[in-house]
PDB file of C-alpha atoms in Angstrom:
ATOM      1  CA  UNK A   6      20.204   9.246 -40.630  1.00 83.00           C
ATOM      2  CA  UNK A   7      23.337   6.986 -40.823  1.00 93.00           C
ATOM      3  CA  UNK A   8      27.076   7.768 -39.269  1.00 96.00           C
ATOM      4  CA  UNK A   9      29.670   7.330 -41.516  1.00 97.00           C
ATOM      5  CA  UNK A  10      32.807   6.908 -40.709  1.00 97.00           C
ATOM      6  CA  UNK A  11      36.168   7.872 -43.000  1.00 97.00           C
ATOM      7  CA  UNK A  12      39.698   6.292 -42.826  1.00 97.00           C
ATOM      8  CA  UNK A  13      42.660   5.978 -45.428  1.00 97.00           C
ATOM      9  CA  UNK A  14      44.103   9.558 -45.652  1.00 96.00           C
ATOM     10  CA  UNK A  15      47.625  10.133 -45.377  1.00 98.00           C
ATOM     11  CA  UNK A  16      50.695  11.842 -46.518  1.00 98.00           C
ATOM     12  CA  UNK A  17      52.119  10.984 -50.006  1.00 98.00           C
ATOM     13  CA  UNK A  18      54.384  12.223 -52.630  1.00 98.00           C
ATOM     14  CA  UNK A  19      53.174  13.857 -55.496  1.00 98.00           C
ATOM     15  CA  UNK A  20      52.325  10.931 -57.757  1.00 98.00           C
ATOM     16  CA  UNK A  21      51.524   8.786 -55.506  1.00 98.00           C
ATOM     17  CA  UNK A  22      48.252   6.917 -54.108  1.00 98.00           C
ATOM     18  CA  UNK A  23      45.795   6.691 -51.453  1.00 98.00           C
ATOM     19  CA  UNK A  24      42.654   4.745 -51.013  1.00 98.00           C
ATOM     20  CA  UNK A  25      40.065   6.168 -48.946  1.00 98.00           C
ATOM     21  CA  UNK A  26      37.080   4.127 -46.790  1.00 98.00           C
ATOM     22  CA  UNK A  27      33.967   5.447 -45.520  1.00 98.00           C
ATOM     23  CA  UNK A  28      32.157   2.698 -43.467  1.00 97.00           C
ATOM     24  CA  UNK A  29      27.971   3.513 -43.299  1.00 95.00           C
ATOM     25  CA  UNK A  30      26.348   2.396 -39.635  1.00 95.00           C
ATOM     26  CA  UNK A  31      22.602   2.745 -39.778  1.00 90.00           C
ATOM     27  CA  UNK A  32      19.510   2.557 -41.764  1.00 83.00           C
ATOM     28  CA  UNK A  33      21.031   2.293 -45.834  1.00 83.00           C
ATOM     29  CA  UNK A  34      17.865   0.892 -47.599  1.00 85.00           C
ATOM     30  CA  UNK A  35      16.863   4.425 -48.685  1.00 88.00           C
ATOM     31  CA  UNK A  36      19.693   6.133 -49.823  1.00 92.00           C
ATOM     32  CA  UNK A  37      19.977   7.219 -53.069  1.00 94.00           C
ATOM     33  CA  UNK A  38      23.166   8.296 -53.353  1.00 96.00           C
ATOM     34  CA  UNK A  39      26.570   8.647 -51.676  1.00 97.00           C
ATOM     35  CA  UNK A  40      29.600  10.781 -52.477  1.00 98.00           C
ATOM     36  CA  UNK A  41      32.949  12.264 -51.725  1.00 98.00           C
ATOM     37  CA  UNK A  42      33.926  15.921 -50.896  1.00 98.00           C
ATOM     38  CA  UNK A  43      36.817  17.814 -49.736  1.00 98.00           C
ATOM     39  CA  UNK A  44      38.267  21.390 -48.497  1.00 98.00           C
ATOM     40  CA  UNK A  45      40.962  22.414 -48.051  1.00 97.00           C
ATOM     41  CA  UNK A  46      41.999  25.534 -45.966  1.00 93.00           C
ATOM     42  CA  UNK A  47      40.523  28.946 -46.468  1.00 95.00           C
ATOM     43  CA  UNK A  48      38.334  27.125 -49.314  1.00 97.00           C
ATOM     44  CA  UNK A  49      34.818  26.003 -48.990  1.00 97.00           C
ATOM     45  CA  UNK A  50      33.505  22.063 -49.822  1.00 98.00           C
ATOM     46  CA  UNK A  51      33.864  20.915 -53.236  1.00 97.00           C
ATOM     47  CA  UNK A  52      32.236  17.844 -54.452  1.00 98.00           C
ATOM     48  CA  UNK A  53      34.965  15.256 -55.950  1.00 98.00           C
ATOM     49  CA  UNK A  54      32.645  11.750 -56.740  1.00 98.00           C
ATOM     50  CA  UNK A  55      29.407  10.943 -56.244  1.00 98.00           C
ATOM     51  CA  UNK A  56      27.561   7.176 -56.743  1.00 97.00           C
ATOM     52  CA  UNK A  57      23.766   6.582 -57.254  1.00 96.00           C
ATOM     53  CA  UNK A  58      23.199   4.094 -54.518  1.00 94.00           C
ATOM     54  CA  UNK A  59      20.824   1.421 -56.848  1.00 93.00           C
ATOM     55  CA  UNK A  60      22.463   2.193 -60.523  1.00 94.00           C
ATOM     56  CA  UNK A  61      26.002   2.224 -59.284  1.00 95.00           C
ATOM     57  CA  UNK A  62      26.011   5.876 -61.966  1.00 97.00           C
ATOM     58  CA  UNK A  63      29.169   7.931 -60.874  1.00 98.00           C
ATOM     59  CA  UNK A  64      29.719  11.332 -61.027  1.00 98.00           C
ATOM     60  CA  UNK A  65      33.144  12.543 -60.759  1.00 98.00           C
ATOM     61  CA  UNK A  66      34.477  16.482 -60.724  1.00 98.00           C
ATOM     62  CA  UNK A  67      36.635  17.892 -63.837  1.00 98.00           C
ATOM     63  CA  UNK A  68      39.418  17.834 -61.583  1.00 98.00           C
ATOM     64  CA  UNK A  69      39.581  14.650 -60.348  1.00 98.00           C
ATOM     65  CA  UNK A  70      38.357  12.660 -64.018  1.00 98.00           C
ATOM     66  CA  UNK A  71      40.493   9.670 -65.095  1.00 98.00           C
ATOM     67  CA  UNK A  72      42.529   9.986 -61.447  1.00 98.00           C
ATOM     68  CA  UNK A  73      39.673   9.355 -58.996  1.00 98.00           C
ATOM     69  CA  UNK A  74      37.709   6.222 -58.866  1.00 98.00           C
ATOM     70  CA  UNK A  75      34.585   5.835 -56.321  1.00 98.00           C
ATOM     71  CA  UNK A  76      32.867   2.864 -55.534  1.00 98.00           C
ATOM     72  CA  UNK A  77      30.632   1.112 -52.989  1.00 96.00           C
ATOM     73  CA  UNK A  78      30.242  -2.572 -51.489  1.00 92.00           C
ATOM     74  CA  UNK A  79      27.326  -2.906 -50.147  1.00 84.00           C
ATOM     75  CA  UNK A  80      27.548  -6.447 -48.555  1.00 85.00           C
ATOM     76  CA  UNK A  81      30.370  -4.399 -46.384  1.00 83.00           C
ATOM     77  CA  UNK A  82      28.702  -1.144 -46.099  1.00 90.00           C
ATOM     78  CA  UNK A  83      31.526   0.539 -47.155  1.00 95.00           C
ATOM     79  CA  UNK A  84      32.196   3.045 -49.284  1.00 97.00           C
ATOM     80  CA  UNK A  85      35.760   3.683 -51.365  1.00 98.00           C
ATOM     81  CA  UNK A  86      37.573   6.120 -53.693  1.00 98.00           C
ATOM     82  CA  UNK A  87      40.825   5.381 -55.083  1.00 98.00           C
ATOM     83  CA  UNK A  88      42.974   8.074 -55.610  1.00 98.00           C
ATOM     84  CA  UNK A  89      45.802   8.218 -58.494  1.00 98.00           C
ATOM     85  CA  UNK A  90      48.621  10.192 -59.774  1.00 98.00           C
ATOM     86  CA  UNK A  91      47.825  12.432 -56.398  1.00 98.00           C
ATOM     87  CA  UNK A  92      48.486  16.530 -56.931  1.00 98.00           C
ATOM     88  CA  UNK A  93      49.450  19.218 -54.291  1.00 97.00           C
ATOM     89  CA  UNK A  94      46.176  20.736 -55.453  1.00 97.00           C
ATOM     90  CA  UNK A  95      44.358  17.396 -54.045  1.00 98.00           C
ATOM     91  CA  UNK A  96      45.612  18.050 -50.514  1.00 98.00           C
ATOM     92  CA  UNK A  97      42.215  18.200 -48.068  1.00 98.00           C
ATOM     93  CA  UNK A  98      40.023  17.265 -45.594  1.00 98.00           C
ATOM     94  CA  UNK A  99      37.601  14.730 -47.611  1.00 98.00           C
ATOM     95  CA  UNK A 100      34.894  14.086 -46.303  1.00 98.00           C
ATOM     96  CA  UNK A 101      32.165  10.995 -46.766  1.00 98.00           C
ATOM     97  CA  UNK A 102      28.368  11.955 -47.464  1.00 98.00           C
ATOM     98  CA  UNK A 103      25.221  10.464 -48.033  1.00 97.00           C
ATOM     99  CA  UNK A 104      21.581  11.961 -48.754  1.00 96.00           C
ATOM    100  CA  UNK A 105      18.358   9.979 -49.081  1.00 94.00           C
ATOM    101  CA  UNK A 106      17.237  12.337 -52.202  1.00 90.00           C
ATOM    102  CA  UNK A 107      18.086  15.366 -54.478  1.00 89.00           C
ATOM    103  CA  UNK A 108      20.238  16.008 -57.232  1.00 93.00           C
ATOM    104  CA  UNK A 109      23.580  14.703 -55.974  1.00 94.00           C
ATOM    105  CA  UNK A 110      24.592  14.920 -59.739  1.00 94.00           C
ATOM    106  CA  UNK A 111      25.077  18.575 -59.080  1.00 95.00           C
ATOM    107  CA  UNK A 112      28.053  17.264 -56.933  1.00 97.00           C
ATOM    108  CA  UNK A 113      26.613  19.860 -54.474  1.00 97.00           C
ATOM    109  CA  UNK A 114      27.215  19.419 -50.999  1.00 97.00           C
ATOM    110  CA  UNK A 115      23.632  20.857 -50.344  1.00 96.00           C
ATOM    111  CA  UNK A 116      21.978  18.201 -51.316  1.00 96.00           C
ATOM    112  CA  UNK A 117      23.628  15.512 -48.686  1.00 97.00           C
ATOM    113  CA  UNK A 118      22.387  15.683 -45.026  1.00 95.00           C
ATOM    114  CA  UNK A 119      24.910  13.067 -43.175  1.00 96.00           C
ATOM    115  CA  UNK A 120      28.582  13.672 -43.004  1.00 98.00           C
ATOM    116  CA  UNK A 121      31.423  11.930 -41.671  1.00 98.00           C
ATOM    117  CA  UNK A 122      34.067  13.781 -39.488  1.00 98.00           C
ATOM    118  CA  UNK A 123      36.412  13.714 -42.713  1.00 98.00           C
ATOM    119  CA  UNK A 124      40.393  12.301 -43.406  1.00 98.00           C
ATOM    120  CA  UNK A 125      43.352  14.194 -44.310  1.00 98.00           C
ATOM    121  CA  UNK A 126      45.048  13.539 -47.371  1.00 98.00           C
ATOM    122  CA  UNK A 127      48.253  15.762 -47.441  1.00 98.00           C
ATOM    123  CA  UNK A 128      50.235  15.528 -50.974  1.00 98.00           C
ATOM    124  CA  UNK A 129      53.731  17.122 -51.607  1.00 97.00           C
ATOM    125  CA  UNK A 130      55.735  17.872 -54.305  1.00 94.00           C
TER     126      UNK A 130
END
């Protein structure tokens, strides 16, 4: 298992931008992939990005497509996604995950077994 560990969220204008981090502490060599969710209240967790650990292949959610970018460094150990021309509809928890197998393509959160405690990204109009 690794811990991961989110920072970056925020409150921002409708518009706007954020850039979210998700440092990885532990064993990395085996993960396959790594990803980004989010929920917001009375909803359950949707999967926004996801990266294939050795390809660097992304994933991304309808919603998010053309706005969202995720990446990873791995000489850091970090883990990023840039958010653009932010919506009200984007306001959530999100949440950094990582699995060491499955079909993250799904974008389901089933498939990833570590979690970070998430960061709040609040958007208004």
């Amino acid at each position: 298992q690794v811990h991961l560990v989110e920072s970056g969220g925020g409150s921002v204008q409708a518009g706007g931008s954020l850039r979210l981090s998700c440092t990885v502490y532990g064993y990395t060599d085996s993960l396959t992939c790594m990803g980004w969710f989010r929920q917001a209240p009375g909803k359950g967790r949707e999967g926004v990005a996801v990266i294939y650990t050795d390809s660097g292949t992304t994933v991304y959610a309808d919603s998010v497509k053309g706005r969202f970018t995720i990446s990873q460094d791995n000489t850091k150990g970090t883990l990023s996604l840039q958010t653009n021309i932010l919506e009200p509809e984007d306001t959530a928890m999100y949440y950094c995950a990582a699995t060491y197998g499955g079909r993250c393509d799904t974008l389901s959160p089933n498939v990833f077994s570590s979690w970070g405690q998430g960061t709040q990204v609040t958007v208004f109009s």
